[in-house]
Amino acid sequence: MIPIKSFRERRRHLASRMQKGVAIIPTAPEQVRNRDAYYPYRFDSYFYYLTGFREPEAVLVIVAEANGEMSRQILFCRDKDLEREIWDGFRYGPEAARNTFDFDEAYPICRLDDMLPGLLANQPTVHYSLGHDTAWDTRVTGWINQVRQQTRSGITAPAGIHDVRPLLDEMRLFKSTEELQVMRRAAEISSGAHRRAMRETRPGMSEYEVEAGLLHEFRRHGAQAPAYTSIVAGGANACVLHYIENNAPLNAGDLLLIDAGCELDGYASDITRTFPVDGRFSPAQKDLYQLVLSAQAAAISAVQPGSPWDAPHEAALRVLVQGFIDFGLCHGSVDTVIQSEDYKRFYMHRTGHWLGLDVHDAGEYKHNGEWRPLQPGMTLTVEPGCYVHPADNVPRHFWNIGVRIEDDVVVTETGCEVLTLAAPKTVVEIEELMQERKDQ
């Protein structure tokens, strides 16, 4: 787990970037599934990044003074309530939360509306995720208006509201040693789940049976949840990028595309593997699979400190397009096919995204209109693919083949580290692992 002192240091760092003002960062609300049943609770990633506190009904307030060198770190949370704990489980309460999570002050959440106008008085700015939640927008502007009503007493209200997310996005983009330790473990658990799927998958099973094995593997190794809804897509379903029904039968001769990763202590893993349901690639399947694997290798080689964010995508794209031309899917030169975007019939998405507390994690991809350079500590996915829908001008032996290969990669001082290598991805590795099931 990430040490408590790291959360306090993040709060101090945010205060220094604010210079002077007040930051208000609420956690996520509980969400009703239906009637009086709730979804499993998941905290807000920004709030958790700064606090390590996992309970609902909580708000972080940071008051920055003197160019950020002095600050008050305040938590508002649920009161200790032994009766409610009988029904809902343990809750810290303000006093224990202050001591455990190293806040300067902590108060019951019911005091938030009374105290915030006083905390905002004579402050130049409010740092808050304006526009993210209309109910919170109304609440924050209401506190500011209460301060404005005191102007005849010589009290000034904040003159500006700044979006706190750009400051936090830049902080979250660079993973600490402790964060990477958690992400490596999440990647290890998820890699094991993909290996299990390869060992257990057989013709005649249903997609949801494979999904059940993934979820079981996540949970039995300590992950709290899947990081996103798993994609378990057999046959033509693999050509649907965000397929989540996971209810179709698995047939011999088809490929199975699995995009699944666990969440561990808030941090996501994100792995995609594609393999034959019956354990052996057909020649056409192997051709497209090797093409995507080669494109991914080129992309991973382009993950270097100083290289622009777009370099892995461009490297993968050129390999894919050459393959599309070689296999008769596209026609012309590599440059003309890229310029015309004809390749998008078979590869229509980008090659990666930031990864961290959110599976599509925080952080800008461009600065001043230019792709930002990769730097050590940035963590991203590398995930080229190929998806062939039936069409008159497409060779029939490629119809309904969908392939994606995705790994989690962290930029290092000298290149990159692939966190998810333990999930097999070469043709030989996959077929050998799947052969073991027949030998048992």
Short mmCIF file of C-alpha atoms in Angstrom, two decimals:
data_model
loop_
_atom_site.label_atom_id
_atom_site.label_comp_id
_atom_site.label_asym_id
_atom_site.label_seq_id
_atom_site.Cartn_x
_atom_site.Cartn_y
_atom_site.Cartn_z
CA MET A 1 0.00 0.00 0.00
CA ILE A 2 1.05 3.60 -0.56
CA PRO A 3 2.27 5.13 2.73
CA ILE A 4 0.15 7.83 4.36
CA LYS A 5 3.02 10.31 4.20
CA SER A 6 2.83 10.17 0.40
CA PHE A 7 -0.78 11.38 0.43
CA ARG A 8 0.13 14.26 2.75
CA GLU A 9 3.02 15.21 0.49
CA ARG A 10 0.67 15.26 -2.50
CA ARG A 11 -1.62 17.65 -0.65
CA ARG A 12 1.33 19.86 0.22
CA HIS A 13 2.48 19.81 -3.41
CA LEU A 14 -0.98 20.79 -4.64
CA ALA A 15 -1.03 23.69 -2.16
CA SER A 16 2.33 24.90 -3.48
CA ARG A 17 1.00 24.86 -7.03
CA MET A 18 -2.14 26.73 -5.99
CA GLN A 19 -0.02 29.50 -4.38
CA LYS A 20 -2.93 30.96 -2.41
CA GLY A 21 -6.58 29.98 -2.26
CA VAL A 22 -8.87 27.12 -1.29
CA ALA A 23 -9.21 23.73 -2.99
CA ILE A 24 -12.46 21.78 -2.56
CA ILE A 25 -12.31 18.14 -3.68
CA PRO A 26 -15.30 15.90 -2.86
CA THR A 27 -15.27 12.15 -3.22
CA ALA A 28 -17.80 10.30 -5.36
CA PRO A 29 -21.36 9.78 -4.15
CA GLU A 30 -22.86 6.35 -3.63
CA GLN A 31 -24.89 5.26 -6.66
CA VAL A 32 -28.29 3.55 -6.61
CA ARG A 33 -28.47 0.45 -8.78
CA ASN A 34 -32.20 0.03 -8.47
CA ARG A 35 -34.77 0.88 -5.78
CA ASP A 36 -32.81 0.60 -2.49
CA ALA A 37 -29.89 -1.47 -3.79
CA TYR A 38 -26.54 0.26 -4.39
CA TYR A 39 -23.61 -0.40 -6.66
CA PRO A 40 -20.40 -1.37 -4.86
CA TYR A 41 -18.84 1.90 -3.77
CA ARG A 42 -15.87 3.32 -5.66
CA PHE A 43 -14.25 6.57 -4.44
CA ASP A 44 -13.39 9.51 -6.69
CA SER A 45 -9.87 9.11 -8.09
CA TYR A 46 -8.80 12.72 -7.48
CA PHE A 47 -10.00 12.61 -3.88
CA TYR A 48 -8.33 9.26 -3.22
CA TYR A 49 -5.06 10.40 -4.82
CA LEU A 50 -4.84 13.16 -2.23
CA THR A 51 -6.22 11.37 0.83
CA GLY A 52 -6.07 7.55 0.68
CA PHE A 53 -9.53 7.72 2.31
CA ARG A 54 -12.10 5.28 0.87
CA GLU A 55 -15.37 6.17 2.61
CA PRO A 56 -18.25 7.96 0.87
CA GLU A 57 -19.64 11.31 2.05
CA ALA A 58 -16.25 12.97 2.41
CA VAL A 59 -14.68 16.22 1.20
CA LEU A 60 -11.07 17.41 1.22
CA VAL A 61 -10.41 21.12 1.73
CA ILE A 62 -6.92 22.59 1.35
CA VAL A 63 -6.34 26.21 2.38
CA ALA A 64 -3.08 27.47 0.84
CA GLU A 65 -1.37 30.54 2.24
CA ALA A 66 1.95 32.35 1.69
CA ASN A 67 2.72 31.04 -1.81
CA GLY A 68 1.64 27.57 -0.78
CA GLU A 69 4.32 27.18 1.87
CA MET A 70 1.69 27.11 4.61
CA SER A 71 -1.54 25.18 4.26
CA ARG A 72 -4.38 23.68 6.24
CA GLN A 73 -5.35 20.16 5.22
CA ILE A 74 -8.93 19.50 6.32
CA LEU A 75 -11.12 16.43 5.95
CA PHE A 76 -14.89 16.40 6.31
CA CYS A 77 -16.28 12.88 6.75
CA ARG A 78 -19.10 10.88 8.32
CA ASP A 79 -19.43 10.89 12.07
CA LYS A 80 -18.56 7.80 14.04
CA ASP A 81 -21.87 5.97 14.44
CA LEU A 82 -21.86 2.58 16.14
CA GLU A 83 -25.48 1.90 15.26
CA ARG A 84 -24.90 2.49 11.55
CA GLU A 85 -21.78 0.33 11.71
CA ILE A 86 -24.00 -2.61 12.67
CA TRP A 87 -25.71 -2.21 9.29
CA ASP A 88 -23.03 -0.79 6.99
CA GLY A 89 -19.67 -1.67 8.55
CA PHE A 90 -16.78 0.28 10.03
CA ARG A 91 -16.41 4.01 9.62
CA TYR A 92 -13.52 6.09 10.95
CA GLY A 93 -15.22 9.23 12.17
CA PRO A 94 -13.38 12.60 12.13
CA GLU A 95 -11.00 12.04 15.04
CA ALA A 96 -9.68 8.65 13.93
CA ALA A 97 -9.56 9.80 10.29
CA ARG A 98 -7.46 12.84 11.23
CA ASN A 99 -4.96 10.69 13.12
CA THR A 100 -4.86 7.78 10.67
CA PHE A 101 -4.62 9.81 7.46
CA ASP A 102 -2.51 12.68 8.86
CA PHE A 103 -4.83 15.63 8.36
CA ASP A 104 -4.42 18.90 10.25
CA GLU A 105 -8.13 19.01 11.02
CA ALA A 106 -11.19 16.82 10.53
CA TYR A 107 -14.87 17.59 11.03
CA PRO A 108 -18.23 15.88 10.58
CA ILE A 109 -19.56 16.18 7.04
CA CYS A 110 -22.71 17.79 8.43
CA ARG A 111 -20.65 20.89 9.29
CA LEU A 112 -19.45 21.47 5.73
CA ASP A 113 -22.09 24.05 4.77
CA ASP A 114 -21.53 26.01 7.99
CA MET A 115 -17.75 26.10 7.79
CA LEU A 116 -16.97 26.59 4.10
CA PRO A 117 -18.03 30.25 3.82
CA GLY A 118 -15.63 31.07 6.63
CA LEU A 119 -12.81 29.15 4.96
CA LEU A 120 -13.45 30.97 1.66
CA ALA A 121 -13.48 34.45 3.23
CA ASN A 122 -10.64 36.72 2.06
CA GLN A 123 -9.28 34.06 -0.28
CA PRO A 124 -8.49 35.08 -3.88
CA THR A 125 -9.50 31.86 -5.66
CA VAL A 126 -11.37 28.60 -5.33
CA HIS A 127 -9.83 25.52 -6.96
CA TYR A 128 -12.59 23.10 -7.80
CA SER A 129 -13.75 20.78 -10.63
CA LEU A 130 -16.21 23.28 -12.07
CA GLY A 131 -18.75 21.69 -14.42
CA HIS A 132 -18.15 18.12 -13.28
CA ASP A 133 -21.25 17.95 -11.05
CA THR A 134 -24.05 20.51 -11.25
CA ALA A 135 -25.17 19.88 -7.66
CA TRP A 136 -21.68 20.65 -6.39
CA ASP A 137 -21.45 23.70 -8.69
CA THR A 138 -24.57 25.07 -7.04
CA ARG A 139 -23.22 24.34 -3.60
CA VAL A 140 -19.84 25.99 -4.18
CA THR A 141 -21.31 29.10 -5.78
CA GLY A 142 -23.76 29.29 -2.88
CA TRP A 143 -20.86 29.41 -0.40
CA ILE A 144 -19.16 32.14 -2.46
CA ASN A 145 -22.37 34.17 -2.52
CA GLN A 146 -22.65 33.90 1.26
CA VAL A 147 -19.18 35.43 1.54
CA ARG A 148 -20.12 38.20 -0.90
CA GLN A 149 -22.97 39.20 1.39
CA GLN A 150 -20.37 40.18 3.97
CA THR A 151 -18.57 42.75 1.80
CA ARG A 152 -19.83 45.70 3.90
CA SER A 153 -17.99 44.13 6.82
CA GLY A 154 -14.74 44.32 4.86
CA ILE A 155 -14.68 40.63 3.92
CA THR A 156 -13.86 39.75 0.32
CA ALA A 157 -15.08 36.76 -1.63
CA PRO A 158 -12.96 34.70 -4.05
CA ALA A 159 -12.79 36.51 -7.38
CA GLY A 160 -12.01 33.44 -9.43
CA ILE A 161 -12.83 29.76 -9.72
CA HIS A 162 -10.00 27.69 -11.18
CA ASP A 163 -10.40 24.13 -12.38
CA VAL A 164 -8.25 22.06 -10.03
CA ARG A 165 -8.05 19.13 -12.43
CA PRO A 166 -5.19 20.39 -14.67
CA LEU A 167 -2.96 20.74 -11.59
CA LEU A 168 -3.86 17.27 -10.36
CA ASP A 169 -3.71 15.71 -13.83
CA GLU A 170 -0.08 16.73 -14.19
CA MET A 171 0.72 15.32 -10.76
CA ARG A 172 -1.06 12.03 -11.44
CA LEU A 173 0.64 11.60 -14.81
CA PHE A 174 4.00 10.77 -13.19
CA LYS A 175 3.84 7.60 -11.12
CA SER A 176 5.88 7.31 -7.94
CA THR A 177 7.89 4.25 -6.94
CA GLU A 178 5.10 3.24 -4.55
CA GLU A 179 2.43 3.63 -7.24
CA LEU A 180 4.42 1.51 -9.66
CA GLN A 181 4.76 -1.22 -7.05
CA VAL A 182 0.96 -1.39 -6.82
CA MET A 183 0.61 -1.32 -10.61
CA ARG A 184 3.15 -4.12 -11.04
CA ARG A 185 1.16 -6.28 -8.63
CA ALA A 186 -2.11 -5.44 -10.43
CA ALA A 187 -0.44 -6.38 -13.72
CA GLU A 188 0.79 -9.65 -12.19
CA ILE A 189 -2.70 -10.59 -11.00
CA SER A 190 -4.27 -9.71 -14.35
CA SER A 191 -1.59 -11.59 -16.29
CA GLY A 192 -2.38 -14.66 -14.22
CA ALA A 193 -6.06 -14.29 -15.05
CA HIS A 194 -5.27 -14.22 -18.79
CA ARG A 195 -3.10 -17.32 -18.43
CA ARG A 196 -5.95 -19.06 -16.65
CA ALA A 197 -8.35 -18.13 -19.45
CA MET A 198 -6.00 -19.65 -22.02
CA ARG A 199 -5.69 -22.86 -20.01
CA GLU A 200 -9.41 -23.25 -19.36
CA THR A 201 -11.07 -22.12 -22.60
CA ARG A 202 -12.58 -24.89 -24.72
CA PRO A 203 -15.07 -25.06 -27.61
CA GLY A 204 -18.62 -25.24 -26.29
CA MET A 205 -18.04 -22.95 -23.33
CA SER A 206 -19.80 -19.60 -23.10
CA GLU A 207 -18.07 -16.25 -22.97
CA TYR A 208 -19.48 -15.62 -19.50
CA GLU A 209 -17.83 -18.78 -18.16
CA VAL A 210 -14.44 -17.40 -19.17
CA GLU A 211 -15.37 -14.03 -17.67
CA ALA A 212 -16.25 -15.76 -14.39
CA GLY A 213 -12.77 -17.28 -14.27
CA LEU A 214 -11.20 -13.85 -14.79
CA LEU A 215 -13.20 -12.30 -11.98
CA HIS A 216 -12.44 -15.19 -9.66
CA GLU A 217 -8.71 -14.89 -10.38
CA PHE A 218 -8.77 -11.15 -9.69
CA ARG A 219 -10.56 -11.49 -6.40
CA ARG A 220 -8.74 -14.51 -5.02
CA HIS A 221 -5.44 -12.68 -5.34
CA GLY A 222 -6.64 -9.61 -3.47
CA ALA A 223 -7.79 -7.24 -6.20
CA GLN A 224 -10.90 -5.37 -5.12
CA ALA A 225 -12.66 -5.30 -8.50
CA PRO A 226 -12.23 -5.36 -12.26
CA ALA A 227 -10.84 -2.03 -13.44
CA TYR A 228 -13.58 -1.91 -16.12
CA THR A 229 -16.22 -4.21 -17.57
CA SER A 230 -14.40 -7.17 -19.08
CA ILE A 231 -14.59 -7.78 -22.83
CA VAL A 232 -14.77 -11.51 -23.60
CA ALA A 233 -15.48 -11.62 -27.32
CA GLY A 234 -15.48 -14.80 -29.39
CA GLY A 235 -15.51 -14.93 -33.18
CA ALA A 236 -17.15 -11.94 -34.87
CA ASN A 237 -17.78 -10.33 -31.47
CA ALA A 238 -14.07 -9.52 -31.37
CA CYS A 239 -14.69 -6.97 -34.12
CA VAL A 240 -16.92 -4.96 -31.75
CA LEU A 241 -14.48 -2.73 -29.88
CA HIS A 242 -16.52 -2.35 -26.69
CA TYR A 243 -18.41 -5.65 -26.71
CA ILE A 244 -19.53 -6.45 -23.13
CA GLU A 245 -22.53 -8.79 -23.47
CA ASN A 246 -20.22 -11.79 -22.97
CA ASN A 247 -23.05 -14.28 -23.50
CA ALA A 248 -22.25 -16.07 -26.77
CA PRO A 249 -21.00 -19.65 -27.19
CA LEU A 250 -17.34 -20.22 -28.08
CA ASN A 251 -16.81 -22.20 -31.25
CA ALA A 252 -13.88 -24.23 -32.52
CA GLY A 253 -12.06 -22.36 -35.28
CA ASP A 254 -12.78 -18.93 -33.76
CA LEU A 255 -10.50 -16.54 -31.92
CA LEU A 256 -11.33 -15.24 -28.45
CA LEU A 257 -10.38 -11.65 -27.64
CA ILE A 258 -10.20 -10.82 -23.93
CA ASP A 259 -9.71 -7.24 -22.75
CA ALA A 260 -9.68 -7.43 -18.95
CA GLY A 261 -7.72 -6.14 -15.99
CA CYS A 262 -8.11 -5.85 -12.25
CA GLU A 263 -8.11 -2.82 -9.96
CA LEU A 264 -5.83 -3.09 -6.94
CA ASP A 265 -5.86 -0.42 -4.23
CA GLY A 266 -7.39 1.98 -6.74
CA TYR A 267 -4.90 1.35 -9.56
CA ALA A 268 -5.93 -0.20 -12.87
CA SER A 269 -4.32 -2.80 -15.06
CA ASP A 270 -5.42 -3.18 -18.67
CA ILE A 271 -4.47 -6.23 -20.76
CA THR A 272 -5.79 -7.61 -24.02
CA ARG A 273 -4.92 -11.01 -25.41
CA THR A 274 -6.34 -12.87 -28.40
CA PHE A 275 -6.08 -16.64 -28.79
CA PRO A 276 -7.76 -19.55 -30.63
CA VAL A 277 -10.67 -21.22 -28.84
CA ASP A 278 -9.45 -24.67 -29.88
CA GLY A 279 -5.79 -23.96 -29.13
CA ARG A 280 -4.42 -23.63 -32.67
CA PHE A 281 -4.31 -20.58 -34.97
CA SER A 282 -5.51 -21.08 -38.52
CA PRO A 283 -3.18 -19.74 -41.25
CA ALA A 284 -5.32 -16.61 -41.77
CA GLN A 285 -5.65 -16.01 -38.04
CA LYS A 286 -1.90 -16.43 -37.60
CA ASP A 287 -1.18 -13.96 -40.41
CA LEU A 288 -3.24 -11.18 -38.84
CA TYR A 289 -2.12 -12.04 -35.32
CA GLN A 290 1.58 -11.88 -36.26
CA LEU A 291 0.92 -8.57 -38.00
CA VAL A 292 -0.61 -7.03 -34.87
CA LEU A 293 2.15 -8.51 -32.69
CA SER A 294 4.80 -6.96 -34.97
CA ALA A 295 2.98 -3.62 -34.84
CA GLN A 296 2.93 -3.78 -31.06
CA ALA A 297 6.65 -4.58 -30.92
CA ALA A 298 7.37 -1.53 -33.08
CA ALA A 299 5.17 0.63 -30.85
CA ILE A 300 6.81 -0.58 -27.62
CA SER A 301 10.25 0.11 -29.11
CA ALA A 302 9.09 3.69 -29.70
CA VAL A 303 8.25 4.20 -26.01
CA GLN A 304 11.39 6.14 -25.13
CA PRO A 305 12.00 9.19 -22.94
CA GLY A 306 11.93 12.27 -25.15
CA SER A 307 9.88 10.66 -27.91
CA PRO A 308 6.51 12.32 -28.62
CA TRP A 309 3.37 10.66 -27.29
CA ASP A 310 2.31 9.87 -30.85
CA ALA A 311 5.50 7.97 -31.75
CA PRO A 312 4.22 4.51 -30.65
CA HIS A 313 1.00 5.01 -32.60
CA GLU A 314 2.83 6.09 -35.75
CA ALA A 315 5.23 3.15 -35.49
CA ALA A 316 2.39 0.65 -35.07
CA LEU A 317 0.33 2.24 -37.84
CA ARG A 318 3.04 1.93 -40.49
CA VAL A 319 3.56 -1.76 -39.70
CA LEU A 320 -0.19 -2.43 -39.79
CA VAL A 321 -0.74 -0.57 -43.04
CA GLN A 322 2.09 -2.43 -44.78
CA GLY A 323 0.50 -5.67 -43.61
CA PHE A 324 -2.94 -4.58 -44.82
CA ILE A 325 -1.42 -3.93 -48.25
CA ASP A 326 0.44 -7.26 -48.28
CA PHE A 327 -2.76 -9.16 -47.40
CA GLY A 328 -4.92 -7.37 -49.98
CA LEU A 329 -7.00 -5.45 -47.46
CA CYS A 330 -5.73 -2.04 -48.63
CA HIS A 331 -4.18 -0.94 -51.92
CA GLY A 332 -1.48 1.60 -52.74
CA SER A 333 1.61 2.73 -50.88
CA VAL A 334 1.87 2.97 -47.10
CA ASP A 335 1.84 6.78 -47.26
CA THR A 336 -1.19 6.99 -49.58
CA VAL A 337 -3.21 4.53 -47.49
CA ILE A 338 -2.39 6.50 -44.31
CA GLN A 339 -3.22 9.80 -46.01
CA SER A 340 -6.55 8.51 -47.34
CA GLU A 341 -7.31 6.81 -43.99
CA ASP A 342 -8.45 3.71 -45.86
CA TYR A 343 -6.80 1.65 -43.11
CA LYS A 344 -9.49 2.80 -40.66
CA ARG A 345 -11.81 0.10 -42.01
CA PHE A 346 -9.57 -2.35 -40.12
CA TYR A 347 -7.86 -0.22 -37.46
CA MET A 348 -9.97 2.66 -36.20
CA HIS A 349 -8.59 3.49 -32.74
CA ARG A 350 -5.42 4.95 -31.27
CA THR A 351 -2.60 2.77 -29.96
CA GLY A 352 -2.77 3.64 -26.27
CA HIS A 353 -3.80 5.84 -23.36
CA TRP A 354 -2.51 6.88 -19.95
CA LEU A 355 -3.04 4.34 -17.16
CA GLY A 356 -3.27 4.76 -13.39
CA LEU A 357 -6.08 5.36 -10.92
CA ASP A 358 -8.41 5.44 -13.91
CA VAL A 359 -8.10 2.97 -16.76
CA HIS A 360 -8.14 5.99 -19.11
CA ASP A 361 -6.07 7.99 -16.70
CA ALA A 362 -5.65 11.72 -16.15
CA GLY A 363 -3.18 13.78 -18.14
CA GLU A 364 -2.97 15.88 -21.30
CA TYR A 365 -1.62 14.34 -24.49
CA LYS A 366 -0.63 17.63 -26.12
CA HIS A 367 1.01 20.88 -25.00
CA ASN A 368 0.44 23.97 -27.12
CA GLY A 369 -0.84 21.84 -29.96
CA GLU A 370 2.17 19.50 -30.00
CA TRP A 371 2.29 15.89 -28.79
CA ARG A 372 4.02 16.01 -25.42
CA PRO A 373 7.29 14.14 -24.98
CA LEU A 374 7.28 10.94 -22.97
CA GLN A 375 9.07 11.18 -19.61
CA PRO A 376 10.11 8.66 -16.96
CA GLY A 377 7.23 7.69 -14.69
CA MET A 378 4.52 8.08 -17.31
CA THR A 379 2.49 4.88 -17.64
CA LEU A 380 0.53 3.98 -20.74
CA THR A 381 -1.01 1.13 -22.68
CA VAL A 382 0.19 -0.08 -26.08
CA GLU A 383 -2.67 -1.78 -27.91
CA PRO A 384 -2.75 -2.02 -31.72
CA GLY A 385 -5.42 -4.16 -33.32
CA CYS A 386 -7.02 -5.38 -36.52
CA TYR A 387 -10.76 -5.96 -37.05
CA VAL A 388 -12.06 -7.41 -40.31
CA HIS A 389 -15.78 -7.17 -41.05
CA PRO A 390 -17.20 -9.07 -44.02
CA ALA A 391 -17.22 -7.07 -47.26
CA ASP A 392 -17.14 -7.86 -50.97
CA ASN A 393 -13.66 -6.33 -51.39
CA VAL A 394 -12.16 -8.17 -48.39
CA PRO A 395 -10.62 -11.66 -48.77
CA ARG A 396 -13.14 -14.10 -47.31
CA HIS A 397 -10.60 -16.04 -45.20
CA PHE A 398 -10.08 -12.91 -43.07
CA TRP A 399 -13.78 -12.27 -42.40
CA ASN A 400 -14.82 -11.83 -38.74
CA ILE A 401 -11.26 -12.01 -37.41
CA GLY A 402 -10.60 -9.51 -34.62
CA VAL A 403 -7.20 -9.23 -32.95
CA ARG A 404 -5.94 -6.83 -30.29
CA ILE A 405 -2.81 -7.17 -28.16
CA GLU A 406 -2.41 -4.77 -25.23
CA ASP A 407 0.26 -4.31 -22.59
CA ASP A 408 0.88 -1.84 -19.76
CA VAL A 409 4.15 0.05 -20.14
CA VAL A 410 6.01 2.55 -17.94
CA VAL A 411 8.56 4.98 -19.36
CA THR A 412 11.99 4.64 -17.69
CA GLU A 413 15.20 6.66 -17.82
CA THR A 414 16.61 4.40 -20.54
CA GLY A 415 13.53 3.16 -22.38
CA CYS A 416 10.50 1.39 -20.99
CA GLU A 417 9.37 -1.47 -18.77
CA VAL A 418 6.51 -3.72 -19.86
CA LEU A 419 4.53 -4.55 -16.73
CA THR A 420 2.41 -7.30 -18.29
CA LEU A 421 4.94 -9.61 -19.93
CA ALA A 422 3.72 -12.54 -17.82
CA ALA A 423 0.62 -12.80 -20.04
CA PRO A 424 1.67 -14.97 -23.03
CA LYS A 425 1.39 -13.32 -26.41
CA THR A 426 3.56 -15.06 -29.00
CA VAL A 427 1.93 -17.75 -31.10
CA VAL A 428 4.29 -20.38 -29.68
CA GLU A 429 3.68 -19.33 -26.06
CA ILE A 430 -0.09 -19.34 -26.49
CA GLU A 431 -0.32 -22.66 -28.32
CA GLU A 432 2.04 -24.36 -25.88
CA LEU A 433 0.06 -23.12 -22.87
CA MET A 434 -3.23 -24.20 -24.44
CA GLN A 435 -1.75 -27.60 -25.30
CA GLU A 436 -1.10 -28.18 -21.57
CA ARG A 437 -4.86 -28.36 -20.96
CA LYS A 438 -5.12 -31.30 -23.38
CA ASP A 439 -2.22 -33.07 -21.75
CA GLN A 440 -3.77 -32.88 -18.27
#
